[in-house]
Structures are given as structure tokens and as C-alpha cells.
PDB file of C-alpha atoms in Angstrom:
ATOM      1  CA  UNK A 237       0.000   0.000   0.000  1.00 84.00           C
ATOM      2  CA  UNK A 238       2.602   2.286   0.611  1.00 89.00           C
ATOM      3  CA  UNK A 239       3.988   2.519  -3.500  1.00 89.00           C
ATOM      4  CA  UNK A 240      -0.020   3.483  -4.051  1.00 86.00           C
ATOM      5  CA  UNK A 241      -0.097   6.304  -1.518  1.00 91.00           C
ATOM      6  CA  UNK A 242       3.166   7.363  -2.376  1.00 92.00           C
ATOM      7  CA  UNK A 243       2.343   7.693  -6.294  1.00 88.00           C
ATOM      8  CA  UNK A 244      -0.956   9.142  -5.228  1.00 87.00           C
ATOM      9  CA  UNK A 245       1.197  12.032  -3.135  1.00 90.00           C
ATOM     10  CA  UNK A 246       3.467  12.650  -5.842  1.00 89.00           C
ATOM     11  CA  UNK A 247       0.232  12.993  -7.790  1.00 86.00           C
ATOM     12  CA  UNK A 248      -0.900  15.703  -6.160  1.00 87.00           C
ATOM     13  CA  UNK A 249      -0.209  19.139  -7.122  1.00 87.00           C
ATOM     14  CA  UNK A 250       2.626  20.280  -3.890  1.00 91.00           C
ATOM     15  CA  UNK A 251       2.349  24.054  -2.283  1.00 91.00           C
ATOM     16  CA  UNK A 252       3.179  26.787  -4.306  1.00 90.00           C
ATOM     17  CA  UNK A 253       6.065  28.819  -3.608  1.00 93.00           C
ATOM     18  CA  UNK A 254       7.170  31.898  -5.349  1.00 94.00           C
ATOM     19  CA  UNK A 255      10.562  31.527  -7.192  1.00 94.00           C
ATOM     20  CA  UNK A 256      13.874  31.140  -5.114  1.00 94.00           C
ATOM     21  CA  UNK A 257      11.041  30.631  -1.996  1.00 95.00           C
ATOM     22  CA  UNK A 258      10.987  27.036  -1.971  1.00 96.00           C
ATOM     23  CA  UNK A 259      12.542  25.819   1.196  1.00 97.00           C
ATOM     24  CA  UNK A 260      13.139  22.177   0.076  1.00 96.00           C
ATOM     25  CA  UNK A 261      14.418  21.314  -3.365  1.00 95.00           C
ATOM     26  CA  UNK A 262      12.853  18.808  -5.370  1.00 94.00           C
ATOM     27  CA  UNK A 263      14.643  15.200  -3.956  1.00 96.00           C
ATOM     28  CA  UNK A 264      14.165  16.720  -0.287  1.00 96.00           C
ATOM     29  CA  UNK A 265      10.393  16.912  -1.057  1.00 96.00           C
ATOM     30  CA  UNK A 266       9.915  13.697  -2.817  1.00 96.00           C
ATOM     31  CA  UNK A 267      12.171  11.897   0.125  1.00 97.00           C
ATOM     32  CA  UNK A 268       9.395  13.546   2.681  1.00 96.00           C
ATOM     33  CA  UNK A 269       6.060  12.528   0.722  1.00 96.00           C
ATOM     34  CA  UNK A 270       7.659   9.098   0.999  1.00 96.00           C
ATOM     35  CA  UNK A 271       7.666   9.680   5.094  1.00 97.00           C
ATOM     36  CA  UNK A 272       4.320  10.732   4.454  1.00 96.00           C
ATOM     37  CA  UNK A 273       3.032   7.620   2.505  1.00 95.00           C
ATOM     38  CA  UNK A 274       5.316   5.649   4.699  1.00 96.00           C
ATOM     39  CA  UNK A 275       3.880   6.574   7.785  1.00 96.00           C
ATOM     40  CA  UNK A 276       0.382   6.523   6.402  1.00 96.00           C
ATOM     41  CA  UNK A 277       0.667   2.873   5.303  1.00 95.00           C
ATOM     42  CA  UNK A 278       2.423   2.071   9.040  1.00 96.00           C
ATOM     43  CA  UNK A 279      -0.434   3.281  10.903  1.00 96.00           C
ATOM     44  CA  UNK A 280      -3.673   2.607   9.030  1.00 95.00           C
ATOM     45  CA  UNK A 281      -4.603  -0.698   7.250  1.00 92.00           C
ATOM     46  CA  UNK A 282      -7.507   0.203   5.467  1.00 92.00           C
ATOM     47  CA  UNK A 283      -6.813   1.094   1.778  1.00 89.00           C
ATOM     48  CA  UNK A 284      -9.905   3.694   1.526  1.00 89.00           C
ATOM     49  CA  UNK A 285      -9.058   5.097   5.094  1.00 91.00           C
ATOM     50  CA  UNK A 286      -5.485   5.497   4.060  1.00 92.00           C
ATOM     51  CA  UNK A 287      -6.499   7.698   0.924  1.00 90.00           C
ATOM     52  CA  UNK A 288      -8.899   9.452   2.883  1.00 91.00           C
ATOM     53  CA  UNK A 289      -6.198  10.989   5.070  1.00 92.00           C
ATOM     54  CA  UNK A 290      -3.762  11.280   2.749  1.00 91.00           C
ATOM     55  CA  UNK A 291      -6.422  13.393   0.850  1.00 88.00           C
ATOM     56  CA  UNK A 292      -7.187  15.257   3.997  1.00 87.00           C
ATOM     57  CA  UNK A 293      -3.409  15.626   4.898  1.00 88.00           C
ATOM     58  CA  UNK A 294      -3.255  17.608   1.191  1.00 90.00           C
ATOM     59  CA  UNK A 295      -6.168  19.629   1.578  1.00 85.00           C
ATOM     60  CA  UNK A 296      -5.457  20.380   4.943  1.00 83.00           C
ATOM     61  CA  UNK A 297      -1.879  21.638   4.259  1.00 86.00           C
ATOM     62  CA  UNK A 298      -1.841  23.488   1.448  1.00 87.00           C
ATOM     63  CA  UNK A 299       0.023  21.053  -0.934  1.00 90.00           C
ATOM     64  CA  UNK A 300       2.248  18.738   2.357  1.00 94.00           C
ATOM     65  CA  UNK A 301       3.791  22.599   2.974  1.00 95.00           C
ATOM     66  CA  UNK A 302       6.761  21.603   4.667  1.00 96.00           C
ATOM     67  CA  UNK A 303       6.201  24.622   7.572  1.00 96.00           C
ATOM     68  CA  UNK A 304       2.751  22.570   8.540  1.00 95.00           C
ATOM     69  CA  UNK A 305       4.334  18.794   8.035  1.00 96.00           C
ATOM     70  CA  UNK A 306       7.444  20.366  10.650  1.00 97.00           C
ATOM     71  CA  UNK A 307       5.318  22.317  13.111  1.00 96.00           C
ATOM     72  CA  UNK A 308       6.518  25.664  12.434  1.00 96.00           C
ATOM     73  CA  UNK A 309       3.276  26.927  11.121  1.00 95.00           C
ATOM     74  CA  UNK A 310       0.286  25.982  12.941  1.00 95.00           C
ATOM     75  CA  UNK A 311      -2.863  26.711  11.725  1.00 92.00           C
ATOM     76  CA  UNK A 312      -6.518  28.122  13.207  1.00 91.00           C
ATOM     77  CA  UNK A 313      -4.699  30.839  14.648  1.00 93.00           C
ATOM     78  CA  UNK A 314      -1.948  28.649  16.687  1.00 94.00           C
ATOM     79  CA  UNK A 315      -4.601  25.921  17.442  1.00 95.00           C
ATOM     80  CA  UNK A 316      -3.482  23.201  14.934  1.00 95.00           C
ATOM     81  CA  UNK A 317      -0.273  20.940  14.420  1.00 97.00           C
ATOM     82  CA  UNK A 318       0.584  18.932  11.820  1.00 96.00           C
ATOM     83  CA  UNK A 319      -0.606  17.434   8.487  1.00 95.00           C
ATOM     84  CA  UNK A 320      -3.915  16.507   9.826  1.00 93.00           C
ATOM     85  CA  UNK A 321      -4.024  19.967  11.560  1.00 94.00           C
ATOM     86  CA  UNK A 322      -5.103  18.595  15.053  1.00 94.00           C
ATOM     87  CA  UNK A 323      -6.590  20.584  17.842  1.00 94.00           C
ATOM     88  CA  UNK A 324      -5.250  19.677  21.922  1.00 95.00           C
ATOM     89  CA  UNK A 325      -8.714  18.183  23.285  1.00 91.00           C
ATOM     90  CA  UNK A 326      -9.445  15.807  26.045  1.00 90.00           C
ATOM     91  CA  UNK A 327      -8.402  13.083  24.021  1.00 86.00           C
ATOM     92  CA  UNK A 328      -5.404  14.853  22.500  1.00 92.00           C
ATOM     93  CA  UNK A 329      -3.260  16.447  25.628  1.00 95.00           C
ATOM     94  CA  UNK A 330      -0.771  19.599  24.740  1.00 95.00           C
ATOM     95  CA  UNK A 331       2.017  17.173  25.656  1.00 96.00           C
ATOM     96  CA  UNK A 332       0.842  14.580  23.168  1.00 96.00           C
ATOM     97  CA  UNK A 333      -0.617  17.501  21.034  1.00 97.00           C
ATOM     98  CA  UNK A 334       3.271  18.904  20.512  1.00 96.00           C
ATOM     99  CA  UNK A 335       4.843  15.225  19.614  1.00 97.00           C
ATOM    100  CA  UNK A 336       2.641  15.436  15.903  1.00 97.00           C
ATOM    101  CA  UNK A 337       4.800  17.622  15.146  1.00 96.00           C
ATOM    102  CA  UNK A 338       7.610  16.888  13.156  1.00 97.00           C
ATOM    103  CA  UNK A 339       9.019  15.729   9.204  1.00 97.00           C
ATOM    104  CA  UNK A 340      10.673  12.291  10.996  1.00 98.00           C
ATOM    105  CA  UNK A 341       8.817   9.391  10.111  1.00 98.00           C
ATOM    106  CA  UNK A 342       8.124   8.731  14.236  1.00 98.00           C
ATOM    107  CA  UNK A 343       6.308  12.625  14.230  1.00 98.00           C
ATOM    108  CA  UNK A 344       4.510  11.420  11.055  1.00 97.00           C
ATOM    109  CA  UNK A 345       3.070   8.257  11.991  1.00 97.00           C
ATOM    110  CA  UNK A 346       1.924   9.419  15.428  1.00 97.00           C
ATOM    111  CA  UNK A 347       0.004  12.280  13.519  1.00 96.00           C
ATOM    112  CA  UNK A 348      -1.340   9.678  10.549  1.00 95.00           C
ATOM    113  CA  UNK A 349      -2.423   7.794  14.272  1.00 96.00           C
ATOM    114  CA  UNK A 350      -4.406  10.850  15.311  1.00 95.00           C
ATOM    115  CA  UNK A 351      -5.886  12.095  11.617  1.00 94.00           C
ATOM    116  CA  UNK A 352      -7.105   8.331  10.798  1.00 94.00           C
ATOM    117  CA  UNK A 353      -8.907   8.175  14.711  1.00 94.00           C
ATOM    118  CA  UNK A 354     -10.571  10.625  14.029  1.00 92.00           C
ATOM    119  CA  UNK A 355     -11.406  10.629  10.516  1.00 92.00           C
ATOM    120  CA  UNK A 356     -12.595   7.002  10.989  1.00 93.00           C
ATOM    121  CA  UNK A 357     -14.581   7.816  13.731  1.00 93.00           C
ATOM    122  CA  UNK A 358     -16.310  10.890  12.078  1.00 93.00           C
ATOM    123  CA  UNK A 359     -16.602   8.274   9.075  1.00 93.00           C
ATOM    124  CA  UNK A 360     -18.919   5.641  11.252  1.00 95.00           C
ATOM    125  CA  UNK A 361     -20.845   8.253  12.727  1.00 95.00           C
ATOM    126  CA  UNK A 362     -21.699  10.325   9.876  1.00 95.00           C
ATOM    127  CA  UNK A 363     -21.489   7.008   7.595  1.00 91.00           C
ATOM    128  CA  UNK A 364     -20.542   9.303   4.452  1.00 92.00           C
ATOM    129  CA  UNK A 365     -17.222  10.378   3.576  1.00 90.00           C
ATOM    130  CA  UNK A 366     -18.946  13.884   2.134  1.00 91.00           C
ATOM    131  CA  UNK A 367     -20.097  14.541   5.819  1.00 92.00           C
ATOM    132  CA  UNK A 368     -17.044  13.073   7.388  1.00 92.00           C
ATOM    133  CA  UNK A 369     -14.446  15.413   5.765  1.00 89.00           C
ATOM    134  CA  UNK A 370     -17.109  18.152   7.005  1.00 90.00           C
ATOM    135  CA  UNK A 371     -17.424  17.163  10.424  1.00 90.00           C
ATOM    136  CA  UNK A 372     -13.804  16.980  10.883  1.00 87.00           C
ATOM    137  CA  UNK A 373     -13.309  20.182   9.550  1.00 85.00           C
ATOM    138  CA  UNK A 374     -15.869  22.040  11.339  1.00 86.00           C
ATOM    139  CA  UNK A 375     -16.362  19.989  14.314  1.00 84.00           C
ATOM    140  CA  UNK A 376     -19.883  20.461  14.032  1.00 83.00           C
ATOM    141  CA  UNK A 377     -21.375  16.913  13.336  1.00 89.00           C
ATOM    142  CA  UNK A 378     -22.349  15.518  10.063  1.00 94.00           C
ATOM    143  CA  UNK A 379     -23.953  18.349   8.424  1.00 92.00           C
ATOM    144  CA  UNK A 380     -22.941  18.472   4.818  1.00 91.00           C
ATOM    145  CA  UNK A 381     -20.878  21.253   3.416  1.00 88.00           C
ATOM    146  CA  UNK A 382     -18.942  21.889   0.298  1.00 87.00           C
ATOM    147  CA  UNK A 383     -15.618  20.983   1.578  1.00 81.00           C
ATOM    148  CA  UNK A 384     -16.777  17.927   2.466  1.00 84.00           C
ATOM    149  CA  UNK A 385     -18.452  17.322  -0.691  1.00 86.00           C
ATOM    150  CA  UNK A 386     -15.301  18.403  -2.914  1.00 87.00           C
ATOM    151  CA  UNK A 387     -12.725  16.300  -0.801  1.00 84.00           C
ATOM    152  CA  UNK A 388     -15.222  13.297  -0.986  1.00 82.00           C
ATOM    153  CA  UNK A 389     -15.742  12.986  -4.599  1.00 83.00           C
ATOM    154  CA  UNK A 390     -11.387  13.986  -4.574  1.00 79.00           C
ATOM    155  CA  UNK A 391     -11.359  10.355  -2.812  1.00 80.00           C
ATOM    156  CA  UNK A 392     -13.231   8.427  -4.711  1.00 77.00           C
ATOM    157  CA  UNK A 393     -11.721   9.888  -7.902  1.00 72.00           C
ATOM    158  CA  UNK A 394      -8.556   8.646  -6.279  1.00 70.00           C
ATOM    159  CA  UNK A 395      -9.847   5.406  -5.434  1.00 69.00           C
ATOM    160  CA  UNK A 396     -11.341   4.372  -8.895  1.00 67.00           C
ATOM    161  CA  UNK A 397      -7.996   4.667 -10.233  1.00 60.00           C
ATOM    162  CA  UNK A 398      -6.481   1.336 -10.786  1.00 45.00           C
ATOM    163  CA  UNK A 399      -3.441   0.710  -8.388  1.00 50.00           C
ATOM    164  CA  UNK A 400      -1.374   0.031 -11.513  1.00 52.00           C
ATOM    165  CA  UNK A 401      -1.753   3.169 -13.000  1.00 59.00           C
ATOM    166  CA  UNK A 402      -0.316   4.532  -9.750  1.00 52.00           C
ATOM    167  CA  UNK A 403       2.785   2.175  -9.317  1.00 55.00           C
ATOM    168  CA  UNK A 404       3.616   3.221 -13.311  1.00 61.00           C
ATOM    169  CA  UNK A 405       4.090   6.851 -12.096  1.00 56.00           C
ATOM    170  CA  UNK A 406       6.422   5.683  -9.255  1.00 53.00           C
ATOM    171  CA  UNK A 407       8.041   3.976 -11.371  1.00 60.00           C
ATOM    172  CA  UNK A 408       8.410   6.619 -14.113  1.00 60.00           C
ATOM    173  CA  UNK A 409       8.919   9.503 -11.208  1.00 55.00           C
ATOM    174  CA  UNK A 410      12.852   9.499 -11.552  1.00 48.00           C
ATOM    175  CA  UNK A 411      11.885  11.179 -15.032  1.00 54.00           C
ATOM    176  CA  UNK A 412       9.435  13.639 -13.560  1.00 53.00           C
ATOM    177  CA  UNK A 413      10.046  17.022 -14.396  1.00 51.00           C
ATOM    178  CA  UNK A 414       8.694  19.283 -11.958  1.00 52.00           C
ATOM    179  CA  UNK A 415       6.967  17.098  -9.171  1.00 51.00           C
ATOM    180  CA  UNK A 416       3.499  16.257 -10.347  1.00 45.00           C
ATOM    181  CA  UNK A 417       3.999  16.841 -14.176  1.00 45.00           C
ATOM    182  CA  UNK A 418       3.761  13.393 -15.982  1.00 41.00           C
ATOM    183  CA  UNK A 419       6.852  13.052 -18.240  1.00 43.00           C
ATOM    184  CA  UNK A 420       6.311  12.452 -21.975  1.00 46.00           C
ATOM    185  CA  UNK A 421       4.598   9.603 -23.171  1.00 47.00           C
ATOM    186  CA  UNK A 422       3.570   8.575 -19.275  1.00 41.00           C
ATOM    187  CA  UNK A 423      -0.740  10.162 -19.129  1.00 42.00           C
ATOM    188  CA  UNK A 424      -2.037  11.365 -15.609  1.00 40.00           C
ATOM    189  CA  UNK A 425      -3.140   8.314 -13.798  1.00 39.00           C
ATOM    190  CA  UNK A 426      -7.096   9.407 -13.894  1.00 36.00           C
ATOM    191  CA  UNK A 427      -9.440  12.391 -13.534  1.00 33.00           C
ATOM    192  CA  UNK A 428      -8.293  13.860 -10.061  1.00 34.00           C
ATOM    193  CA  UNK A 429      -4.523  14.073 -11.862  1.00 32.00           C
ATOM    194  CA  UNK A 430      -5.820  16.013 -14.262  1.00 32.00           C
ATOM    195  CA  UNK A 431      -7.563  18.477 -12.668  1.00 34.00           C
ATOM    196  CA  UNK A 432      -4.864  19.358  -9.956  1.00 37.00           C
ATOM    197  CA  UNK A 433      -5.108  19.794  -6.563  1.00 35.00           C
ATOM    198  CA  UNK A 434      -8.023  19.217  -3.993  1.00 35.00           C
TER     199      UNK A 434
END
């Protein structure tokens, strides 16, 4: 699972950073969507959860910015860490709040831990994905929004796509040009590559 998430990361269009702005160059980031896929595939088992948060993790980060994915930004005005940009709660102490923090594939997995608890959970009790991706960004229960909507039909563009398809653009990555372009003669891998980024 983790070639499939990592193909389906590199698929994804990455933050935008004005020229000479990029903090990372172009191995650095691949190296660290790999942690990211890595840890994904460590910590959750299901294949449809996985994309979910990996989808979330994209959306949620503006493109796996490396300032979230390190802990040096935190978004909602301070309030959230990490790729899943998790709020401290009484199931999420500051102590343990702090450790998602981090590109290391130890500060990865324990927030791919956190994202897929509660992404699963908001999953079973909304029992849509659409209202799942909205309750976990609002934190207001399962009422539908567009969000929720866009990032749900994001995922199950993603998850029609054959695995195959995926594991060909790993494979033909080393020829990427910048990350996310398809080389000559290799086609996007389905209709969510096309259209760019959730």
C-alpha cells in the first residue's frame, strides 16, 4: 500500500512557492512525501481510510507545505499541528498535542495515528465520507458542506484509479520534471490528476 499512496502524493499538485522561496528542493520533497506515505501505510490498514487521510493531509496543508508537516506553522490561529491539523482536546493532551509535530517518520506516523482516529470515527458516525471530511473540519457533526463534498468525490476519484496506473508513475517519477507533471509519453493516472489539486 505504501507505492499506491506514495504515487498518489506525488500525484498531487505540492504548495506553491514563489521563485527562489521554496525551502526544500525537489529530492528533499519527494524523500518527505515518501515519510508521508510511509507513515500513512504504518499506521492505518484500510486502503480507503489510508487515501482518505492522505487526501485530507493535502487539503489540509496546502500542498504537504513543509512549515505545517514540521510544526513551524500551525494553523486556526496557533490551534493546529501537523498534516492533519489537530486541535489539543481531552483526548489529544498539549504534551501529546506537541509530539505530531515533526518531518521524521516517528512525528509522522503518530500524527497519521491521530488524523485516521478521528477521521474514521467521524466516518462511522456520519457514515458518508462527504459529511465526514465536514465534520472533521468544522467539528460540528455531520452536516454536509462543500468541503466535504469536494474532498469526498477527490477520494473516490482517487480510489477508482487502478493501483497500476499509480505504481507506473512511481516507477516513471525518476523522469518527472517538476513534481506532479507526468513526463512524456507517461498520461495522468485518472481524472483527479488532471484536474490538480483538492
Amino acid at each position: 500500500m505504501m507505492a499506491w499512496l506514495y504515487a498518489i502524493a506525488l500525484s498531487l499538485t505540492p504548495a506553491w512557492y514563489a521563485p527562489g522561496r521554496n525551502p526544500e528542493t525537489e529530492i528533499q520533497y519527494r524523500d518527505r512525501v515518501e515519510t508521508i506515505a510511509e507513515a500513512i501505510a504504518a499506521e492505518v490498514s484500510d486502503p480507503e481510510l489510508a487515501a482518505a487521510v492522505l487526501v485530507k493531509w493535502h487539503a489540509e496543508s496546502g500542498g504537504f507545505r513543509l512549515s505545517v508537516h514540521s510544526g513551524e506553522r500551525l494553523g486556526d490561529n496557533g490551534h493546529a499541528i501537523c498534516l492533519g491539523q489537530l486541535h489539543q482536546s481531552r483526548d489529544l493532551l498539549k504534551e501529546d498535542w506537541l509530539r505530531l509535530a515533526g518531518t521524521d517518520l516517528e512525528s509522522t506516523r503518530r500524527c497519521a495515528a491521530a488524523t485516521a482516529k478521528l477521521l474514521g470515527k467521524a466516518r462511522r458516525l456520519c457514515r458518508d465520507w462527504g459529511r465526514a471530511f465536514s465534520a472533521y473540519a468544522t467539528g460540528r457533526g455531520c452536516q454536509l458542506v462543500a468541503l466535504g463534498r469536494e474532498r469526498s468525490k477527490r477520494l473516490s476519484q482517487l480510489l477508482q484509479v487502478r493501483a497500476t496506473e499509480f505504481y507506473r508513475l512511481v516507477k516513471a517519477s525518476a523522469a518527472l520534471g517538476p513534481v506532479g507533471v507526468a513526463p512524456a509519453g507517461v498520461a495522468p493516472a485518472g481524472p483527479a490528476l488532471a484536474q490538480g489539486s483538492l
